[in-house]
PDB file of C-alpha atoms and ligand atoms in Angstrom:
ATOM      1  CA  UNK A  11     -12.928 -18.128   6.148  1.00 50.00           C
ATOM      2  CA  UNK A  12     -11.016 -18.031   9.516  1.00 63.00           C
ATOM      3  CA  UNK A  13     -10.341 -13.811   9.567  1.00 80.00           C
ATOM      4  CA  UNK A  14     -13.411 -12.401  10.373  1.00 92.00           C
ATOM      5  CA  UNK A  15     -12.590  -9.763   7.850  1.00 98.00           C
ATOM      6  CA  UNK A  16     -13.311  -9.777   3.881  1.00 98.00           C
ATOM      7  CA  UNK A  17      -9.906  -9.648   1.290  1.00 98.00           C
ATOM      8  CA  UNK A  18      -9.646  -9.049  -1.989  1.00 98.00           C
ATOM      9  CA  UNK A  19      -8.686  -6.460  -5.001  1.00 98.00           C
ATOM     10  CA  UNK A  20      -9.728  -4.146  -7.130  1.00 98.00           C
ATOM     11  CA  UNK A  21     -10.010  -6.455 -10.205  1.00 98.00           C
ATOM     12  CA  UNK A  22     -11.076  -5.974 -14.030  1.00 97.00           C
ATOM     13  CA  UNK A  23     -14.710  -5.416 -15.269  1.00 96.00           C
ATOM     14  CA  UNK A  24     -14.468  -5.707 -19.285  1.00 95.00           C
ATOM     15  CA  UNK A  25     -16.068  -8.916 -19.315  1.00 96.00           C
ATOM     16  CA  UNK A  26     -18.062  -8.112 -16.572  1.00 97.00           C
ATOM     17  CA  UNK A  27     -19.121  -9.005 -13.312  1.00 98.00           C
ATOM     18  CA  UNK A  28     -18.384 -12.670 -14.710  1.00 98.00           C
ATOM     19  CA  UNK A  29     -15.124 -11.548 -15.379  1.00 98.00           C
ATOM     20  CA  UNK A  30     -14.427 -10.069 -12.771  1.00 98.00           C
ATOM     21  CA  UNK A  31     -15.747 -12.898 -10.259  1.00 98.00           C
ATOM     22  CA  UNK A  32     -13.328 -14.588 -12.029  1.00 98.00           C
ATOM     23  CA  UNK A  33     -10.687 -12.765 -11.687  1.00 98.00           C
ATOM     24  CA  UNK A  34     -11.427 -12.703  -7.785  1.00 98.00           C
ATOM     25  CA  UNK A  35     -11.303 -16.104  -7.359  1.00 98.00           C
ATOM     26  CA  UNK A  36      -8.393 -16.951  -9.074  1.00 98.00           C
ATOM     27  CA  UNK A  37      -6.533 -14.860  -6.229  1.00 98.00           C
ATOM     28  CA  UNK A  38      -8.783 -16.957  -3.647  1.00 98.00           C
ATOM     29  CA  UNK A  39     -10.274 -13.334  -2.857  1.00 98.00           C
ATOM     30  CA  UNK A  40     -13.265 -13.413  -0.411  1.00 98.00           C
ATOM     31  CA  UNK A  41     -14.226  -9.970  -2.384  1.00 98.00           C
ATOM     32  CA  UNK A  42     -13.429  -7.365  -4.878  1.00 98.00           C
ATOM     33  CA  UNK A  43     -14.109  -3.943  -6.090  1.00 98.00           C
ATOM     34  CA  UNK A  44     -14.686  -2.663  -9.694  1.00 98.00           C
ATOM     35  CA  UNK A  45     -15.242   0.172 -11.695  1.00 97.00           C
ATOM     36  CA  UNK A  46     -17.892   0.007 -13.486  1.00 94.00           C
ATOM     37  CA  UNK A  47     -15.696   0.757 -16.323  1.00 90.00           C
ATOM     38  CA  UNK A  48     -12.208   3.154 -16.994  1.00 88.00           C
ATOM     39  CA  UNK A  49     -11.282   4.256 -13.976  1.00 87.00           C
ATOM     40  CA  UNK A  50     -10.382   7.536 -15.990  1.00 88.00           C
ATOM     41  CA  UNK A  51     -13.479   8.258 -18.207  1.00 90.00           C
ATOM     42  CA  UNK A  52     -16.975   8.177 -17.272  1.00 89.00           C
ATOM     43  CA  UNK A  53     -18.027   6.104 -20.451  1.00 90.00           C
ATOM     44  CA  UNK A  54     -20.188   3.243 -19.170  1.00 94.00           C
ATOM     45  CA  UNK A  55     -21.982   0.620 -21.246  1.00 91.00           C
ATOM     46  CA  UNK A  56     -25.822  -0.558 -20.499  1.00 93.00           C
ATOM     47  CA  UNK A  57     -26.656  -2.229 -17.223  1.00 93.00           C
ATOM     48  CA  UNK A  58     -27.649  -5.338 -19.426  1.00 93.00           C
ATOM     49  CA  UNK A  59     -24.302  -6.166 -20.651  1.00 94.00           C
ATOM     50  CA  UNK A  60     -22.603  -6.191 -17.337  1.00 95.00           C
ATOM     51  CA  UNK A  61     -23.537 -10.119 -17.256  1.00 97.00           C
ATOM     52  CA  UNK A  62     -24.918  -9.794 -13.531  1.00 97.00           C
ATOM     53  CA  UNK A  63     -26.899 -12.745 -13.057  1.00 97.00           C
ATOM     54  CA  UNK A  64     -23.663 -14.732 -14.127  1.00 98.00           C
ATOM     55  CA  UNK A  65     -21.425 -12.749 -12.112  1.00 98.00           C
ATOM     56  CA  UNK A  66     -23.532 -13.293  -8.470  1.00 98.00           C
ATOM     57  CA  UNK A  67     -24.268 -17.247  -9.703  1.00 98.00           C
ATOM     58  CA  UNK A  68     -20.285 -17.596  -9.810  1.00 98.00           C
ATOM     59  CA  UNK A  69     -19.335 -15.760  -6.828  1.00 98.00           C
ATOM     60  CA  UNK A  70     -22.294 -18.245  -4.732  1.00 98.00           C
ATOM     61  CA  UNK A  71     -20.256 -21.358  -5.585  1.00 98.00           C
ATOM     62  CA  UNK A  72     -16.727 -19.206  -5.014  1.00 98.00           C
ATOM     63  CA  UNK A  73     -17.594 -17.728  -1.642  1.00 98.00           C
ATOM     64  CA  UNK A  74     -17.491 -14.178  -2.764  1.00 98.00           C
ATOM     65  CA  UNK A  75     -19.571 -11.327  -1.470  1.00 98.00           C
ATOM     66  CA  UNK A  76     -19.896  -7.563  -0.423  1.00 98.00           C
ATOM     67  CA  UNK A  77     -18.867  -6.376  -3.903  1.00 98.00           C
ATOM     68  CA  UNK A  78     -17.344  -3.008  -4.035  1.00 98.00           C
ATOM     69  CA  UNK A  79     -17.757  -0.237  -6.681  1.00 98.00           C
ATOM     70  CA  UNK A  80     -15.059   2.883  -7.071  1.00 98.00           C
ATOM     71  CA  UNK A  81     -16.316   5.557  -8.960  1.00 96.00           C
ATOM     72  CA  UNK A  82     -13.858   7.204 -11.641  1.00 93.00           C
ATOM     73  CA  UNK A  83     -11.571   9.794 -10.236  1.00 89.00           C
ATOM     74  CA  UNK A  84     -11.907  12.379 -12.716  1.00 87.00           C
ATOM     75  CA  UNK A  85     -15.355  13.318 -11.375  1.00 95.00           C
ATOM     76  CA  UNK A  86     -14.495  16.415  -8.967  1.00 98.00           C
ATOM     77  CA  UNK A  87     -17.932  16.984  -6.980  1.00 98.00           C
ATOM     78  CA  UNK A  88     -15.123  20.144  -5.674  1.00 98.00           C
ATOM     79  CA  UNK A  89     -15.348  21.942  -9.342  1.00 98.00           C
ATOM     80  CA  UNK A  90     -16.616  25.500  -9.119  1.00 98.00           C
ATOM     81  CA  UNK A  91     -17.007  25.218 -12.622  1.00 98.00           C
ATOM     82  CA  UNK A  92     -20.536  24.366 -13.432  1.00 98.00           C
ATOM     83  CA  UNK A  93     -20.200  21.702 -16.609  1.00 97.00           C
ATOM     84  CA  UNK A  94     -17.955  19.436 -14.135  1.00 98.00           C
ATOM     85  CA  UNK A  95     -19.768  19.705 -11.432  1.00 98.00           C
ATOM     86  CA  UNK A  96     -22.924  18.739 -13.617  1.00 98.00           C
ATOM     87  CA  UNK A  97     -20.918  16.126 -14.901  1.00 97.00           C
ATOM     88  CA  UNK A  98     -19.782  14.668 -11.683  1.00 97.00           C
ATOM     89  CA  UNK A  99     -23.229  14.653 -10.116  1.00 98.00           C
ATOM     90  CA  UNK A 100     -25.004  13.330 -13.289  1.00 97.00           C
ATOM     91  CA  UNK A 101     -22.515  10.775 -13.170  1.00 96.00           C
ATOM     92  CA  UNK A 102     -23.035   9.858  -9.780  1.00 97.00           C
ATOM     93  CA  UNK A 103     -26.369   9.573 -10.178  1.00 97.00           C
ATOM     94  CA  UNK A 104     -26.108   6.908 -12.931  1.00 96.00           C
ATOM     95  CA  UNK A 105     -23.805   5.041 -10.785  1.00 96.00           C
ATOM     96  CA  UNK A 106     -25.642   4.822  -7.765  1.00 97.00           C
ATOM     97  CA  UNK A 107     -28.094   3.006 -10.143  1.00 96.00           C
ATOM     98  CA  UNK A 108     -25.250   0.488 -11.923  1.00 96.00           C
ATOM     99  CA  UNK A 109     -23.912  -0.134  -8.271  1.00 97.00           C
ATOM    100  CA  UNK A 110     -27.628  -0.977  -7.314  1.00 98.00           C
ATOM    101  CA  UNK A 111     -28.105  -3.098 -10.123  1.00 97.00           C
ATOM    102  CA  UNK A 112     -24.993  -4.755  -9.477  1.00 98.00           C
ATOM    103  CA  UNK A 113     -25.902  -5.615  -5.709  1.00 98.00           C
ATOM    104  CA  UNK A 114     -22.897  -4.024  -4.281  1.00 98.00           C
ATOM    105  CA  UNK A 115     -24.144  -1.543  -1.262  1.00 98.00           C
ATOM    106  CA  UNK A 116     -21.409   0.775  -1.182  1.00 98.00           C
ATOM    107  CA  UNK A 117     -19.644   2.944  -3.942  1.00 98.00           C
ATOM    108  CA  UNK A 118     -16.180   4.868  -2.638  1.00 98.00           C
ATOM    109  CA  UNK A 119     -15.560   8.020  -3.919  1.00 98.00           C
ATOM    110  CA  UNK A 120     -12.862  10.471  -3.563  1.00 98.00           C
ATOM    111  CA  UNK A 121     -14.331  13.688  -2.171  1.00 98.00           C
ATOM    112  CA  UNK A 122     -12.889  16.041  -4.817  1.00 98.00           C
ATOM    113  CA  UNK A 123     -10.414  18.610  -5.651  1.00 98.00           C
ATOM    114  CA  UNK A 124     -10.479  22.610  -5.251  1.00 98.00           C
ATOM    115  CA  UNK A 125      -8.477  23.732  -7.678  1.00 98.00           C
ATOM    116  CA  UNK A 126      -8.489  27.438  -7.947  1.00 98.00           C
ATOM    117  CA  UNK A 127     -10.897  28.172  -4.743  1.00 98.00           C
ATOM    118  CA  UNK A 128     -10.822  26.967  -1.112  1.00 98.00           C
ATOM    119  CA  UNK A 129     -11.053  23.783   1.144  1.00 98.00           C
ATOM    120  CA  UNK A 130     -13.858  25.698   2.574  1.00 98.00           C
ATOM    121  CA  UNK A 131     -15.495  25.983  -0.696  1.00 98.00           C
ATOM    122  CA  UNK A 132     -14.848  22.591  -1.588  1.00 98.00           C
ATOM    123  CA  UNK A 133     -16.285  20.970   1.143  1.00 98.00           C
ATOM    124  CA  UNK A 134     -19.642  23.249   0.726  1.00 98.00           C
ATOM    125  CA  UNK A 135     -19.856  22.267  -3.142  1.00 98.00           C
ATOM    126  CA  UNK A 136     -19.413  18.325  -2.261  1.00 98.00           C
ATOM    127  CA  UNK A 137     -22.181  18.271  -0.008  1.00 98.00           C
ATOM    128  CA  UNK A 138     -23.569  20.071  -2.170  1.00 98.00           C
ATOM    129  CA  UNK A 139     -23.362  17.759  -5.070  1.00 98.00           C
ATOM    130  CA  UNK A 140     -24.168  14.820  -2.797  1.00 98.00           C
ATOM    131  CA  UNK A 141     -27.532  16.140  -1.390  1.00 98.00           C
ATOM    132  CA  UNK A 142     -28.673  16.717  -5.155  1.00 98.00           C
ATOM    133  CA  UNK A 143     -27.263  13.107  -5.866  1.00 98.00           C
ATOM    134  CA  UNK A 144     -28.854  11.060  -2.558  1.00 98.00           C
ATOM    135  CA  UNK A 145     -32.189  10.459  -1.908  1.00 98.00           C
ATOM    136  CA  UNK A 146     -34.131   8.276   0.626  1.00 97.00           C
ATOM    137  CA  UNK A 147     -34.315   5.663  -2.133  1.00 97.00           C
ATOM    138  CA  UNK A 148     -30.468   5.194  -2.504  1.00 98.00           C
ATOM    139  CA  UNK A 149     -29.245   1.677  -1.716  1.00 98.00           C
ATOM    140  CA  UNK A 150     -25.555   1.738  -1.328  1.00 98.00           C
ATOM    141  CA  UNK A 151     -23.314   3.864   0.980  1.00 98.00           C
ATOM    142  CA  UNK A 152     -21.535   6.652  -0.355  1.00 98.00           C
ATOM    143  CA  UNK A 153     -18.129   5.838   0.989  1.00 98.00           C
ATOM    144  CA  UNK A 154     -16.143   9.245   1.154  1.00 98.00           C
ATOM    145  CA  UNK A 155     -12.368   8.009   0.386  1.00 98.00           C
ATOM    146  CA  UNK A 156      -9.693   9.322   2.908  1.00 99.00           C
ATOM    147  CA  UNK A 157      -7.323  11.199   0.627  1.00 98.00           C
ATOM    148  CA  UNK A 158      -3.495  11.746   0.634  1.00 98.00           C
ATOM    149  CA  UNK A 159      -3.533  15.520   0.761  1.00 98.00           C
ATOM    150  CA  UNK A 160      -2.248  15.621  -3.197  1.00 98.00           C
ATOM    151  CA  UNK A 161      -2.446  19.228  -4.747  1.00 97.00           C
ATOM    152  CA  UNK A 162      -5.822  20.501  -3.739  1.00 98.00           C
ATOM    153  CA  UNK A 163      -7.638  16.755  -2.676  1.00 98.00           C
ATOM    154  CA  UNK A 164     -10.324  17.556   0.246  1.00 98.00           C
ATOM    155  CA  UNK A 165     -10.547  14.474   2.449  1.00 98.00           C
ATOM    156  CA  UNK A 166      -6.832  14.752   3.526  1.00 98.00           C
ATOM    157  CA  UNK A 167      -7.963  14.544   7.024  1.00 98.00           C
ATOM    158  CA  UNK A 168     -10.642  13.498   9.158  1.00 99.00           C
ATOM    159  CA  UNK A 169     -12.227  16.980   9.942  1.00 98.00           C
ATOM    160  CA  UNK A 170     -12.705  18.080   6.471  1.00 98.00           C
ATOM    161  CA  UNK A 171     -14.438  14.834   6.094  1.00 99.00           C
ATOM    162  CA  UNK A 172     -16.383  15.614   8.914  1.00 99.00           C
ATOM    163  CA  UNK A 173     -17.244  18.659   7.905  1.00 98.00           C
ATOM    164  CA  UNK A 174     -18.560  17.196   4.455  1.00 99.00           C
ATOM    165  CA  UNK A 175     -20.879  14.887   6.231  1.00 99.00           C
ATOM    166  CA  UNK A 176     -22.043  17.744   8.514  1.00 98.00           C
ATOM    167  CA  UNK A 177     -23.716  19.444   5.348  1.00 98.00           C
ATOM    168  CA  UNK A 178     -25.296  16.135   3.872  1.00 98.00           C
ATOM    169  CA  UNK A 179     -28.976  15.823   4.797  1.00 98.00           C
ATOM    170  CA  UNK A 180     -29.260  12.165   4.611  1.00 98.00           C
ATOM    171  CA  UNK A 181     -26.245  11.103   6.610  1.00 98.00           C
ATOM    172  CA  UNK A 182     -27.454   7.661   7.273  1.00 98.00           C
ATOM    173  CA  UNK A 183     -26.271   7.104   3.548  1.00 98.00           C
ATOM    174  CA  UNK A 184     -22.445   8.072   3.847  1.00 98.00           C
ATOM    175  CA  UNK A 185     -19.991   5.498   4.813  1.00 98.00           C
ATOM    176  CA  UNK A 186     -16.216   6.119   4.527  1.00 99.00           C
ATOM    177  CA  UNK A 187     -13.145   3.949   2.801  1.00 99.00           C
ATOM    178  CA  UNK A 188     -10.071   4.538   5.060  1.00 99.00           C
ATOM    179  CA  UNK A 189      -6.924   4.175   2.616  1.00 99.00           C
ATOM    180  CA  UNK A 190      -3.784   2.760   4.678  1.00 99.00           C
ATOM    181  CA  UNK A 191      -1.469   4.556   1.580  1.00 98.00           C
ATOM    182  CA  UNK A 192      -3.528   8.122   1.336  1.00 98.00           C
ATOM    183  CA  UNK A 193      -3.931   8.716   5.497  1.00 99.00           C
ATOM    184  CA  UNK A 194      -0.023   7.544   5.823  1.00 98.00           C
ATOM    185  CA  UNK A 195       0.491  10.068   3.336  1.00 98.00           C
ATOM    186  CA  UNK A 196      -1.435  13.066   4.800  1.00 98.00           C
ATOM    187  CA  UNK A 197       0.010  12.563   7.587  1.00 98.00           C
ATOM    188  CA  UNK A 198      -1.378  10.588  10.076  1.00 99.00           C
ATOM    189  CA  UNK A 199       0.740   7.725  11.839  1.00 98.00           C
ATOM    190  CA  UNK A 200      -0.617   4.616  11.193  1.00 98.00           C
ATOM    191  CA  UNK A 201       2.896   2.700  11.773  1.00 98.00           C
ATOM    192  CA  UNK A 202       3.534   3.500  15.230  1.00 98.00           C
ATOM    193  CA  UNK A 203       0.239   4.855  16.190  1.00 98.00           C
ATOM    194  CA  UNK A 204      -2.697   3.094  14.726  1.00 98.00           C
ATOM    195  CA  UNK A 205      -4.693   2.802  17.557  1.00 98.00           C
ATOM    196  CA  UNK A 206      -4.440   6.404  18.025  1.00 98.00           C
ATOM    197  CA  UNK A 207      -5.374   7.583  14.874  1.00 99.00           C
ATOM    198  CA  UNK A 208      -8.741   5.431  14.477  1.00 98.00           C
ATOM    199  CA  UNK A 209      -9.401   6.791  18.526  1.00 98.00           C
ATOM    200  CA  UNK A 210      -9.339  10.609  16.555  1.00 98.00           C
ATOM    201  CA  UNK A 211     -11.436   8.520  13.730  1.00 99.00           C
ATOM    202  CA  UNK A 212     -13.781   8.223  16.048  1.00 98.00           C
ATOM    203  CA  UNK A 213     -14.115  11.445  17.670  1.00 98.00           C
ATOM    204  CA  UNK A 214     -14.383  13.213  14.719  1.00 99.00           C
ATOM    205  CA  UNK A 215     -16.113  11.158  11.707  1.00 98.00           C
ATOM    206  CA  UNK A 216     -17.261   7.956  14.137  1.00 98.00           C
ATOM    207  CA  UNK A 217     -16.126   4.461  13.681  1.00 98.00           C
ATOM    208  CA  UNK A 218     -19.709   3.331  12.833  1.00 98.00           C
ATOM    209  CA  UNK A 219     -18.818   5.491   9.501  1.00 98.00           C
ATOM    210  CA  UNK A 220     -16.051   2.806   8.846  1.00 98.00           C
ATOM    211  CA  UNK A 221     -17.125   0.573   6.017  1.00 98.00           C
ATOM    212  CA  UNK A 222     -13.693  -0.540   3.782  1.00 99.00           C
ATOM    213  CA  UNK A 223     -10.578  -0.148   3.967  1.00 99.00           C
ATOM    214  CA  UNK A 224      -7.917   0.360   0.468  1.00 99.00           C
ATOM    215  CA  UNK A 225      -4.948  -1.548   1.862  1.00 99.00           C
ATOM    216  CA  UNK A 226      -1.797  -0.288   0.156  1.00 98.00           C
ATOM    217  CA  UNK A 227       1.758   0.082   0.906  1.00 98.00           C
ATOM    218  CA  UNK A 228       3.348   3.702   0.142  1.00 98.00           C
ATOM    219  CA  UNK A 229       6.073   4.734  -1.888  1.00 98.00           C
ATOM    220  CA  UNK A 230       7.178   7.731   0.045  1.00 98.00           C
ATOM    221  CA  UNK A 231       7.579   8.912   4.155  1.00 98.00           C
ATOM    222  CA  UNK A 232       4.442   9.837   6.107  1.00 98.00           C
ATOM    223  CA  UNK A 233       2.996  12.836   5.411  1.00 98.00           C
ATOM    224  CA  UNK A 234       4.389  13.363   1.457  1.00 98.00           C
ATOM    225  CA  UNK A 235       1.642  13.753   0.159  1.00 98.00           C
ATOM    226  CA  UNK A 236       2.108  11.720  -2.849  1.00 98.00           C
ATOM    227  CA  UNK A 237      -0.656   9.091  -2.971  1.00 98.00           C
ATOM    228  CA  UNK A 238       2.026   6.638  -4.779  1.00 98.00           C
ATOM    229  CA  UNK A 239       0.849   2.677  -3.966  1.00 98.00           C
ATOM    230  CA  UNK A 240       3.418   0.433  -2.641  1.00 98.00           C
ATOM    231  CA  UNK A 241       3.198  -3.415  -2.948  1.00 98.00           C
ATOM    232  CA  UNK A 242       2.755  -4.174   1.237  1.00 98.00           C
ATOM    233  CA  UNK A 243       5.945  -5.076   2.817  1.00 98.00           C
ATOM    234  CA  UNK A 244       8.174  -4.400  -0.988  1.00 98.00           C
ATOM    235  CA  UNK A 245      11.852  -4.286  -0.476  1.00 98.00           C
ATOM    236  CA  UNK A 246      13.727  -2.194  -2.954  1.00 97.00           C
ATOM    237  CA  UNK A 247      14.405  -5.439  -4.904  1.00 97.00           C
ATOM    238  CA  UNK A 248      10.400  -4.987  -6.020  1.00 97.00           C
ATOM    239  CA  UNK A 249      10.760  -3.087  -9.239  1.00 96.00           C
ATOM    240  CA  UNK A 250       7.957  -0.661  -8.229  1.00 97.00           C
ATOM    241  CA  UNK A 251      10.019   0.478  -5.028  1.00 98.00           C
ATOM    242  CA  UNK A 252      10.226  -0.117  -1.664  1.00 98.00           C
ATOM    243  CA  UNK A 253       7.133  -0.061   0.928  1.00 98.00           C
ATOM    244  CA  UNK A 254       7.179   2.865   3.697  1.00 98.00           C
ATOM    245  CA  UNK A 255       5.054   1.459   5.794  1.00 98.00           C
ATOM    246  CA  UNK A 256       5.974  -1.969   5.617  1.00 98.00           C
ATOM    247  CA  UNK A 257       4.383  -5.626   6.097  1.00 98.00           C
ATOM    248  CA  UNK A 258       4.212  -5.898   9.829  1.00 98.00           C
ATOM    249  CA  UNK A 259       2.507  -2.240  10.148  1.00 98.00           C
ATOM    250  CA  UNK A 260       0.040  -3.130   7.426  1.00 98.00           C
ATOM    251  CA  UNK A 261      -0.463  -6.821   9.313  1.00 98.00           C
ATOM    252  CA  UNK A 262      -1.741  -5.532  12.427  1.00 98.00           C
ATOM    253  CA  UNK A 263      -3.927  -3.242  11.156  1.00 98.00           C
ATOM    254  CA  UNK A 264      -5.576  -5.962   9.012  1.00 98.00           C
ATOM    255  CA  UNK A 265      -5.755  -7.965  12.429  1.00 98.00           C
ATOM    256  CA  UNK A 266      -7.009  -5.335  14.375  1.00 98.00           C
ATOM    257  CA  UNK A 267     -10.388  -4.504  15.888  1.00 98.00           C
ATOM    258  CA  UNK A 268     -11.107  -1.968  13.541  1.00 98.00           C
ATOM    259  CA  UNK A 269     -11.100  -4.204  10.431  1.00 98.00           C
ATOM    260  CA  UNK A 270     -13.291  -6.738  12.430  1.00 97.00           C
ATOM    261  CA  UNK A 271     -16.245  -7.245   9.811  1.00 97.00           C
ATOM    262  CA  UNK A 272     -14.732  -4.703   7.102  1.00 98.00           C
ATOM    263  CA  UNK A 273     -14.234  -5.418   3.191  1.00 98.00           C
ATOM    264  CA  UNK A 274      -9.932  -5.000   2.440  1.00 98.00           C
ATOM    265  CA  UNK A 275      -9.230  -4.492  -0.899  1.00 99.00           C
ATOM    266  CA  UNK A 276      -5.648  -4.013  -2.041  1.00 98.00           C
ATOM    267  CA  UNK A 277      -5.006  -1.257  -4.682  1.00 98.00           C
ATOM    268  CA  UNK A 278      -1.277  -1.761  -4.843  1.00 98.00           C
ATOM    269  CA  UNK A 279       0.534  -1.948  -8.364  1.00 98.00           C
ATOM    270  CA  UNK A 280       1.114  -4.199 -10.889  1.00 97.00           C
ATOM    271  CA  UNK A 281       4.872  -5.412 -11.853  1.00 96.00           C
ATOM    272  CA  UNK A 282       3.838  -5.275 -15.351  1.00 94.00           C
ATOM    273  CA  UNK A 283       1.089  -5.739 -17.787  1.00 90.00           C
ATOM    274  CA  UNK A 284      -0.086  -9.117 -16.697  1.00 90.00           C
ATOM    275  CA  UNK A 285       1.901  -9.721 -13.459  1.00 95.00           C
ATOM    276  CA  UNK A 286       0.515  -8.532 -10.357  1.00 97.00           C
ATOM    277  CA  UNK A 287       1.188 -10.021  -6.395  1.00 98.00           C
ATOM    278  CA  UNK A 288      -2.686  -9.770  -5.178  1.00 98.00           C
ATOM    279  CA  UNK A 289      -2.997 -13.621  -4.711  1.00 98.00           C
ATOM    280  CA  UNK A 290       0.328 -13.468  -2.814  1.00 98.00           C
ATOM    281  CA  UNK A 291      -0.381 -10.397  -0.824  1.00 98.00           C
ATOM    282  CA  UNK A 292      -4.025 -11.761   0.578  1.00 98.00           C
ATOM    283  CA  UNK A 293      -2.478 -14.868   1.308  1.00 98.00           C
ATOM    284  CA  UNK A 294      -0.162 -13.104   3.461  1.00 98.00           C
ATOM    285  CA  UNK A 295      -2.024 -10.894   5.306  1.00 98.00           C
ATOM    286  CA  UNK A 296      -4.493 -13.548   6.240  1.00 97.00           C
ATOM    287  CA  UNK A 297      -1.514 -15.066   7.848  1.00 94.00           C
ATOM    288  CA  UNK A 298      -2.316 -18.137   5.476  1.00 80.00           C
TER     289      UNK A 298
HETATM  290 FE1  LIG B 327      -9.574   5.642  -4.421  1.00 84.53          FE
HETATM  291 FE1  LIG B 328      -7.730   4.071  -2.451  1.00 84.53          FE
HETATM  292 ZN1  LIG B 329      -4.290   6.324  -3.917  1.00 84.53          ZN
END
């Protein structure tokens, strides 16, 4: 590996972590992230099906490590209503055990959403959730996700994240996934600015918080608010539309300082059922 950073996708786990090793490789990936199943239910099957042992034997021989696990977005650790909130941090809990088992050490997870209450009272009821969730025992980092600021997402900036990880007792276990699509989108300027915005990173949250980054083009101008993926560097001949940010913006973050040692994975969308450009898109930001 000649970047001292760590590329790859979020790839498919039916099949596995076998599978999904697979999968990896076959976009020469140095890494991956998974959900541990739908991204959009929180149906899961036993520990002892995920073919583990497989999995970790295959990614020895393939050179891939520092698995990533994204927990399903429809848990809202935000929800002032009490049977999703239980069902977010039961959830949670159960995952942080599955990630474990799996031998990945850090699980992103997007804060939550407010609904009918307050930021204020969002950002209470996640630390909330996460101090009933984390215990001294817990192996992985709970990597808060950087959000685009979509309806009532907390995590749109840096300070509500702060303020999250102000509440949580055990701090020591909270790491955070900086999204190149979702901060673009909230409003921060990552295309002109970069260097800037990961200086306020650090005076607010700390860049020894910084643990992976989601790198995705966006569909729409800074600070929309959309959280729509863009292939990096897609022209408006791409059928999913054209990239806001664009390739050389994207490039130099990859190459900077502050994704020395991180885990990259791309998020960005699929042309079509079984066509997707991850294998061209790591080969190009590595500069390959
Ligand atoms: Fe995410
Ligand atoms: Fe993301
Ligand atoms: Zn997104």
């Amino acid at each position: 590996m000649k970047n001292n950073f760590k590329i790859g996708s979020h790839v498919s786990m039916t099949g596995g972590l076998i599978a999904a090793a697979k999968e990896a490789a076959s976009y020469n990936a140095d890494t991956f992230m998974i959900y541990t199943g739908a991204p959009q239910n929180t149906k899961r099957s036993p520990i002892e099906k995920l073919k583990i042992d497989e999995g970790h034997k295959f990614m020895m021989e393939h050179n891939l490590s520092d698995i990533v696990v994204h927990a399903p977005y429809i848990i809202n650790l935000a929800s002032y209503k009490d049977d999703i909130f239980e069902l977010a941090t039961s959830f949670l809990k159960t995952e942080i055990e599955r990630t474990t088992a799996i031998g990945s050490n850090y699980i992103v997870l997007h804060p939550g959403s407010y609904t009918d209450k307050t930021a204020e009272y969002g950002i209470q009821r996640i630390a909330d959730g996460l101090n009933m969730v984390i215990d001294k025992d817990t192996k992985p980092f709970i990597c808060l996700e950087t959000m685009a600021g979509k309806g009532t997402e907390v995590g749109r900036s840096f300070d509500e994240l702060a303020e999250i990880i102000q509440k949580v007792e055990l701090k020591e276990k909270i790491g955070i996934c900086f999204d190149t699509c979702h901060t673009h989108d909230s409003g921060y300027d990552i295309i002109n600015n970069f260097d800037g915005v990961m200086r306020d990173f650090d005076d607010i949250i700390g860049l020894e918080r910084l643990k992976v980054f989601h790198i995705n083009g966006s569909l729409n101008i800074r600070g929309a608010k959309k959280d729509r993926h863009a292939n990096i560097g897609a022209d408006e001949t791409n059928p999913k539309g054209k990239d806001m940010i664009g390739f050389e913006s994207i490039y130099n973050i990859v190459h900077s300082k502050y994704a020395e040692g991180k885990i990259l994975i791309l998020e960005t969308p699929w042309l079509n059922k079984d066509t997707n450009l991850y294998k061209e898109e790591i080969a190009m930001l590595r500069g390959d």
